[in-house]
Amino acid sequence: MDHNININVKVWRQRGPREKGHFETYALKDVPQSASFLEMIDILNEQLIAEDKEPVIYDHDCREGICGMCSMYVNGHPHGPISAITTCQLHMRTFKDGDTITVEPWRSAGFPIIRDLMVDRSAYDKIIQAGGYVSVNTGGVPDANSIPIPKHKADEAMDAASCIGCGACAAACKNGSAMLFVSAKVSQLALLPQGRAEAHKRAKAMIAKMDELGFGNCTNTRACEMECPKSVSISHIARLNRQFLAAKLSD
């Protein structure tokens, strides 16, 4: 049976990318434990607006664990303390009456803060534009069974494609590396025949863009894998490294 709880929410407030940020703590009473975490933020914002104060700015969209926009640290964990979920899938039943919940934006050089909990994640879009696609000739759609693909390869490609580009991997990494994201996007294409023609070009271009945008290097701490809401495996990073090395040797 759900109950209502009283909590304190310690939220990062920052008016702009060049402003100095700080934490502010707000008391919330009678929050339903059945509410999602984002619904709790909505309740907080309604309270702030009623008090003629600025609401907390944050990103959200689908609220179904698909879009990856709900990018925030909750009590020191990207997306919260529960594994393999996004922030919108976190519910207040995870917390207890009297808890203080600390909420912060992503902490990564590649994701500059726009305001409060909202960060600029367009760096990931730029990495995809650098090579995360397959070039094909226009024309009739080929039959789905015309290119046989072993099931284990198809399954692994689908696992890589489950990455939603939320940025939790880079936010969790002590080096701010985007290698898990890049490797997932490389793997989902490199494992399939359609993606092999541009495999070497893709690996070099996407890694170069990642470095250009200020993301750090991977040192295999596995924090990215642990905090990924879709449990994307670091085995894809090994594949990316092989693809990159092969590309360099073929130059």
mmCIF file of C-alpha atoms in Angstrom:
data_model
loop_
_atom_site.group_PDB
_atom_site.id
_atom_site.type_symbol
_atom_site.label_atom_id
_atom_site.label_comp_id
_atom_site.label_asym_id
_atom_site.label_seq_id
_atom_site.Cartn_x
_atom_site.Cartn_y
_atom_site.Cartn_z
ATOM 1 C CA MET A 1 0.000 0.000 0.000
ATOM 2 C CA ASP A 2 1.379 3.421 -1.000
ATOM 3 C CA HIS A 3 1.792 6.180 1.553
ATOM 4 C CA ASN A 4 2.617 9.854 1.332
ATOM 5 C CA ILE A 5 6.036 10.951 2.523
ATOM 6 C CA ASN A 6 7.690 14.199 3.550
ATOM 7 C CA ILE A 7 11.069 14.824 1.919
ATOM 8 C CA ASN A 8 13.699 17.495 1.384
ATOM 9 C CA VAL A 9 14.892 18.051 -2.179
ATOM 10 C CA LYS A 10 18.380 19.529 -2.534
ATOM 11 C CA VAL A 11 18.475 20.855 -6.089
ATOM 12 C CA TRP A 12 21.246 22.438 -8.142
ATOM 13 C CA ARG A 13 20.191 25.918 -9.295
ATOM 14 C CA GLN A 14 22.149 27.723 -12.009
ATOM 15 C CA ARG A 15 20.674 30.568 -14.041
ATOM 16 C CA GLY A 16 22.929 30.098 -17.065
ATOM 17 C CA PRO A 17 26.075 28.464 -18.425
ATOM 18 C CA ARG A 18 28.273 31.356 -17.289
ATOM 19 C CA GLU A 19 26.596 31.837 -13.917
ATOM 20 C CA LYS A 20 27.866 30.326 -10.678
ATOM 21 C CA GLY A 21 25.558 27.553 -9.472
ATOM 22 C CA HIS A 22 24.533 26.530 -5.974
ATOM 23 C CA PHE A 23 22.289 24.069 -4.139
ATOM 24 C CA GLU A 24 18.926 25.054 -2.726
ATOM 25 C CA THR A 25 16.902 22.803 -0.426
ATOM 26 C CA TYR A 26 13.103 22.643 -0.535
ATOM 27 C CA ALA A 27 10.713 20.830 1.798
ATOM 28 C CA LEU A 28 7.910 18.830 0.203
ATOM 29 C CA LYS A 29 5.054 17.362 2.195
ATOM 30 C CA ASP A 30 2.662 14.526 1.360
ATOM 31 C CA VAL A 31 4.414 13.313 -1.782
ATOM 32 C CA PRO A 32 2.713 10.103 -3.011
ATOM 33 C CA GLN A 33 5.106 7.163 -3.110
ATOM 34 C CA SER A 34 3.312 6.085 -6.288
ATOM 35 C CA ALA A 35 4.539 9.244 -8.047
ATOM 36 C CA SER A 36 7.434 9.050 -10.459
ATOM 37 C CA PHE A 37 10.546 11.084 -9.717
ATOM 38 C CA LEU A 38 9.708 13.577 -12.468
ATOM 39 C CA GLU A 39 6.183 13.920 -11.098
ATOM 40 C CA MET A 40 7.799 14.826 -7.787
ATOM 41 C CA ILE A 41 9.798 17.543 -9.574
ATOM 42 C CA ASP A 42 6.522 18.765 -11.093
ATOM 43 C CA ILE A 43 4.995 18.939 -7.599
ATOM 44 C CA LEU A 44 8.023 20.935 -6.443
ATOM 45 C CA ASN A 45 7.657 23.328 -9.382
ATOM 46 C CA GLU A 46 3.961 23.856 -8.673
ATOM 47 C CA GLN A 47 4.896 24.736 -5.106
ATOM 48 C CA LEU A 48 7.617 27.146 -6.278
ATOM 49 C CA ILE A 49 5.274 28.853 -8.764
ATOM 50 C CA ALA A 50 2.634 29.241 -6.041
ATOM 51 C CA GLU A 51 5.326 30.926 -3.926
ATOM 52 C CA ASP A 52 6.182 33.233 -6.863
ATOM 53 C CA LYS A 53 9.607 31.609 -7.264
ATOM 54 C CA GLU A 54 11.439 30.326 -10.330
ATOM 55 C CA PRO A 55 10.609 26.678 -11.125
ATOM 56 C CA VAL A 56 13.396 24.137 -11.579
ATOM 57 C CA ILE A 57 14.358 23.768 -15.255
ATOM 58 C CA TYR A 58 14.920 20.207 -16.435
ATOM 59 C CA ASP A 59 14.687 18.121 -19.608
ATOM 60 C CA HIS A 60 11.984 15.529 -20.194
ATOM 61 C CA ASP A 61 9.932 14.161 -23.042
ATOM 62 C CA CYS A 62 8.509 10.619 -23.367
ATOM 63 C CA ARG A 63 8.574 9.653 -19.662
ATOM 64 C CA GLU A 64 8.676 6.030 -20.829
ATOM 65 C CA GLY A 65 12.420 5.319 -20.656
ATOM 66 C CA ILE A 66 12.929 5.765 -24.402
ATOM 67 C CA CYS A 67 14.050 9.296 -25.222
ATOM 68 C CA GLY A 68 16.943 9.658 -22.731
ATOM 69 C CA MET A 69 16.234 13.325 -22.029
ATOM 70 C CA CYS A 70 15.683 13.017 -18.255
ATOM 71 C CA SER A 71 19.383 13.474 -17.593
ATOM 72 C CA MET A 72 20.044 14.150 -13.917
ATOM 73 C CA TYR A 73 22.075 12.822 -11.020
ATOM 74 C CA VAL A 74 19.976 11.556 -8.110
ATOM 75 C CA ASN A 75 21.859 10.952 -4.858
ATOM 76 C CA GLY A 76 25.146 10.615 -6.730
ATOM 77 C CA HIS A 77 23.934 8.239 -9.449
ATOM 78 C CA PRO A 78 23.002 9.067 -13.046
ATOM 79 C CA HIS A 79 19.244 8.428 -13.277
ATOM 80 C CA GLY A 80 19.116 7.439 -9.600
ATOM 81 C CA PRO A 81 20.105 4.533 -7.355
ATOM 82 C CA ILE A 82 18.134 1.833 -9.205
ATOM 83 C CA SER A 83 19.993 -0.032 -11.965
ATOM 84 C CA ALA A 84 18.894 -0.184 -15.609
ATOM 85 C CA ILE A 85 16.244 2.567 -15.490
ATOM 86 C CA THR A 86 15.992 6.181 -16.570
ATOM 87 C CA THR A 87 15.050 8.995 -14.184
ATOM 88 C CA CYS A 88 11.450 8.994 -15.409
ATOM 89 C CA GLN A 89 11.190 5.304 -14.432
ATOM 90 C CA LEU A 90 12.354 6.016 -10.878
ATOM 91 C CA HIS A 91 9.504 6.204 -8.353
ATOM 92 C CA MET A 92 9.207 7.818 -4.963
ATOM 93 C CA ARG A 93 8.637 4.438 -3.292
ATOM 94 C CA THR A 94 12.428 4.106 -3.558
ATOM 95 C CA PHE A 95 12.751 6.783 -0.879
ATOM 96 C CA LYS A 96 11.731 6.986 2.755
ATOM 97 C CA ASP A 97 9.913 9.556 4.837
ATOM 98 C CA GLY A 98 12.330 12.284 5.917
ATOM 99 C CA ASP A 99 14.915 11.582 3.210
ATOM 100 C CA THR A 100 16.974 14.364 1.653
ATOM 101 C CA ILE A 101 17.311 13.779 -2.093
ATOM 102 C CA THR A 102 20.164 15.506 -3.920
ATOM 103 C CA VAL A 103 19.481 16.300 -7.583
ATOM 104 C CA GLU A 104 22.193 17.566 -9.941
ATOM 105 C CA PRO A 105 22.749 17.953 -13.693
ATOM 106 C CA TRP A 106 25.212 15.824 -15.643
ATOM 107 C CA ARG A 107 28.785 16.673 -14.662
ATOM 108 C CA SER A 108 30.794 16.413 -17.884
ATOM 109 C CA ALA A 109 32.822 18.822 -19.992
ATOM 110 C CA GLY A 110 30.985 17.486 -23.028
ATOM 111 C CA PHE A 111 27.592 18.479 -21.578
ATOM 112 C CA PRO A 112 27.691 22.156 -20.548
ATOM 113 C CA ILE A 113 24.883 23.274 -18.253
ATOM 114 C CA ILE A 114 22.182 25.398 -19.892
ATOM 115 C CA ARG A 115 20.168 26.091 -16.740
ATOM 116 C CA ASP A 116 19.518 24.232 -13.465
ATOM 117 C CA LEU A 117 19.255 20.527 -14.372
ATOM 118 C CA MET A 118 19.212 21.024 -18.148
ATOM 119 C CA VAL A 119 22.436 20.336 -20.058
ATOM 120 C CA ASP A 120 23.404 20.643 -23.712
ATOM 121 C CA ARG A 121 23.649 17.071 -25.031
ATOM 122 C CA SER A 122 24.005 18.084 -28.692
ATOM 123 C CA ALA A 123 27.584 16.757 -28.650
ATOM 124 C CA TYR A 124 26.165 13.254 -29.062
ATOM 125 C CA ASP A 125 24.226 14.383 -32.134
ATOM 126 C CA LYS A 126 27.454 15.758 -33.627
ATOM 127 C CA ILE A 127 29.207 12.433 -33.024
ATOM 128 C CA ILE A 128 26.404 10.595 -34.843
ATOM 129 C CA GLN A 129 26.617 13.082 -37.718
ATOM 130 C CA ALA A 130 30.335 12.313 -38.005
ATOM 131 C CA GLY A 131 29.703 8.691 -38.961
ATOM 132 C CA GLY A 132 26.876 6.942 -37.140
ATOM 133 C CA TYR A 133 24.957 6.068 -40.268
ATOM 134 C CA VAL A 134 25.014 3.837 -43.359
ATOM 135 C CA SER A 135 25.191 5.333 -46.842
ATOM 136 C CA VAL A 136 22.987 3.482 -49.312
ATOM 137 C CA ASN A 137 21.810 4.084 -52.849
ATOM 138 C CA THR A 138 18.213 5.142 -53.227
ATOM 139 C CA GLY A 139 15.810 2.812 -54.975
ATOM 140 C CA GLY A 140 13.625 -0.138 -54.168
ATOM 141 C CA VAL A 141 13.630 -1.507 -50.658
ATOM 142 C CA PRO A 142 15.561 -4.817 -50.573
ATOM 143 C CA ASP A 143 13.883 -7.905 -49.224
ATOM 144 C CA ALA A 144 14.533 -8.363 -45.496
ATOM 145 C CA ASN A 145 15.836 -11.886 -46.040
ATOM 146 C CA SER A 146 18.116 -11.092 -48.981
ATOM 147 C CA ILE A 147 21.163 -10.704 -46.704
ATOM 148 C CA PRO A 148 21.367 -13.584 -44.199
ATOM 149 C CA ILE A 149 22.498 -12.436 -40.743
ATOM 150 C CA PRO A 150 23.259 -14.951 -37.960
ATOM 151 C CA LYS A 151 20.827 -14.564 -35.063
ATOM 152 C CA HIS A 152 23.556 -14.032 -32.459
ATOM 153 C CA LYS A 153 24.948 -11.162 -34.539
ATOM 154 C CA ALA A 154 21.506 -9.641 -35.012
ATOM 155 C CA ASP A 155 20.797 -9.934 -31.288
ATOM 156 C CA GLU A 156 24.099 -8.280 -30.378
ATOM 157 C CA ALA A 157 23.469 -5.472 -32.862
ATOM 158 C CA MET A 158 20.023 -4.918 -31.322
ATOM 159 C CA ASP A 159 21.555 -4.824 -27.830
ATOM 160 C CA ALA A 160 23.932 -2.097 -29.005
ATOM 161 C CA ALA A 161 21.075 -0.235 -30.705
ATOM 162 C CA SER A 162 19.193 -0.096 -27.392
ATOM 163 C CA CYS A 163 21.453 2.828 -26.388
ATOM 164 C CA ILE A 164 19.230 5.910 -26.064
ATOM 165 C CA GLY A 165 22.043 8.458 -26.035
ATOM 166 C CA CYS A 166 21.115 9.865 -22.641
ATOM 167 C CA GLY A 167 24.698 10.652 -21.617
ATOM 168 C CA ALA A 168 24.748 8.689 -18.348
ATOM 169 C CA CYS A 169 27.907 6.883 -19.474
ATOM 170 C CA ALA A 170 29.912 10.086 -19.905
ATOM 171 C CA ALA A 171 28.416 11.596 -16.732
ATOM 172 C CA ALA A 172 29.383 8.527 -14.691
ATOM 173 C CA CYS A 173 32.915 8.253 -16.084
ATOM 174 C CA LYS A 174 35.695 9.839 -14.033
ATOM 175 C CA ASN A 175 37.286 10.856 -17.349
ATOM 176 C CA GLY A 176 34.045 12.050 -18.930
ATOM 177 C CA SER A 177 34.478 9.527 -21.724
ATOM 178 C CA ALA A 178 31.774 8.914 -24.320
ATOM 179 C CA MET A 179 33.292 5.600 -25.437
ATOM 180 C CA LEU A 180 30.300 3.458 -24.438
ATOM 181 C CA PHE A 181 27.943 5.617 -26.473
ATOM 182 C CA VAL A 182 30.280 5.743 -29.486
ATOM 183 C CA SER A 183 31.013 2.023 -29.336
ATOM 184 C CA ALA A 184 27.314 1.147 -29.157
ATOM 185 C CA LYS A 185 26.585 3.255 -32.226
ATOM 186 C CA VAL A 186 29.550 1.716 -34.055
ATOM 187 C CA SER A 187 28.633 -1.846 -33.029
ATOM 188 C CA GLN A 188 25.010 -1.653 -34.134
ATOM 189 C CA LEU A 189 26.294 -1.026 -37.672
ATOM 190 C CA ALA A 190 29.606 -2.920 -37.680
ATOM 191 C CA LEU A 191 27.895 -6.193 -36.723
ATOM 192 C CA LEU A 192 25.678 -6.069 -39.816
ATOM 193 C CA PRO A 193 26.769 -6.515 -43.450
ATOM 194 C CA GLN A 194 25.234 -3.182 -44.432
ATOM 195 C CA GLY A 195 27.557 -1.328 -42.069
ATOM 196 C CA ARG A 196 30.846 -3.001 -42.912
ATOM 197 C CA ALA A 197 31.603 -1.008 -46.066
ATOM 198 C CA GLU A 198 32.180 2.166 -44.046
ATOM 199 C CA ALA A 199 33.381 0.515 -40.834
ATOM 200 C CA HIS A 200 36.927 1.921 -40.824
ATOM 201 C CA LYS A 201 35.888 5.417 -41.855
ATOM 202 C CA ARG A 202 33.106 5.411 -39.258
ATOM 203 C CA ALA A 203 35.324 4.408 -36.312
ATOM 204 C CA LYS A 204 37.959 7.053 -37.084
ATOM 205 C CA ALA A 205 35.474 9.835 -37.737
ATOM 206 C CA MET A 206 33.350 9.265 -34.633
ATOM 207 C CA ILE A 207 36.348 8.951 -32.293
ATOM 208 C CA ALA A 208 37.906 12.085 -33.783
ATOM 209 C CA LYS A 209 34.673 14.011 -33.222
ATOM 210 C CA MET A 210 34.401 12.668 -29.652
ATOM 211 C CA ASP A 211 37.925 13.924 -28.897
ATOM 212 C CA GLU A 212 37.232 17.268 -30.564
ATOM 213 C CA LEU A 213 34.163 17.840 -28.387
ATOM 214 C CA GLY A 214 36.112 17.466 -25.136
ATOM 215 C CA PHE A 215 35.219 13.957 -23.960
ATOM 216 C CA GLY A 216 37.939 12.052 -22.096
ATOM 217 C CA ASN A 217 39.604 8.698 -22.651
ATOM 218 C CA CYS A 218 38.333 5.304 -21.479
ATOM 219 C CA THR A 219 40.274 3.595 -18.677
ATOM 220 C CA ASN A 220 37.890 0.640 -18.279
ATOM 221 C CA THR A 221 36.511 1.444 -14.838
ATOM 222 C CA ARG A 222 33.125 0.103 -16.059
ATOM 223 C CA ALA A 223 31.208 2.910 -14.346
ATOM 224 C CA CYS A 224 29.501 3.569 -17.685
ATOM 225 C CA GLU A 225 28.229 -0.001 -17.927
ATOM 226 C CA MET A 226 27.018 0.022 -14.320
ATOM 227 C CA GLU A 227 25.062 3.262 -14.721
ATOM 228 C CA CYS A 228 23.726 2.725 -18.247
ATOM 229 C CA PRO A 229 19.894 2.599 -18.124
ATOM 230 C CA LYS A 230 19.916 0.046 -20.964
ATOM 231 C CA SER A 231 22.805 -2.081 -19.585
ATOM 232 C CA VAL A 232 24.908 -1.663 -22.732
ATOM 233 C CA SER A 233 28.022 -3.828 -22.372
ATOM 234 C CA ILE A 234 31.600 -2.503 -22.467
ATOM 235 C CA SER A 235 32.350 -5.376 -24.854
ATOM 236 C CA HIS A 236 31.304 -2.875 -27.518
ATOM 237 C CA ILE A 237 34.224 -0.645 -26.473
ATOM 238 C CA ALA A 238 36.583 -3.531 -27.233
ATOM 239 C CA ARG A 239 34.999 -3.856 -30.679
ATOM 240 C CA LEU A 240 35.370 -0.115 -31.287
ATOM 241 C CA ASN A 241 39.051 -0.304 -30.344
ATOM 242 C CA ARG A 242 39.553 -3.172 -32.805
ATOM 243 C CA GLN A 243 37.735 -1.252 -35.534
ATOM 244 C CA PHE A 244 39.845 1.836 -34.876
ATOM 245 C CA LEU A 245 43.132 -0.093 -34.862
ATOM 246 C CA ALA A 246 42.207 -1.886 -38.098
ATOM 247 C CA ALA A 247 41.357 1.486 -39.660
ATOM 248 C CA LYS A 248 44.731 2.935 -38.652
ATOM 249 C CA LEU A 249 46.636 -0.099 -39.981
ATOM 250 C CA SER A 250 44.809 0.095 -43.290
ATOM 251 C CA ASP A 251 45.781 3.736 -43.889
#
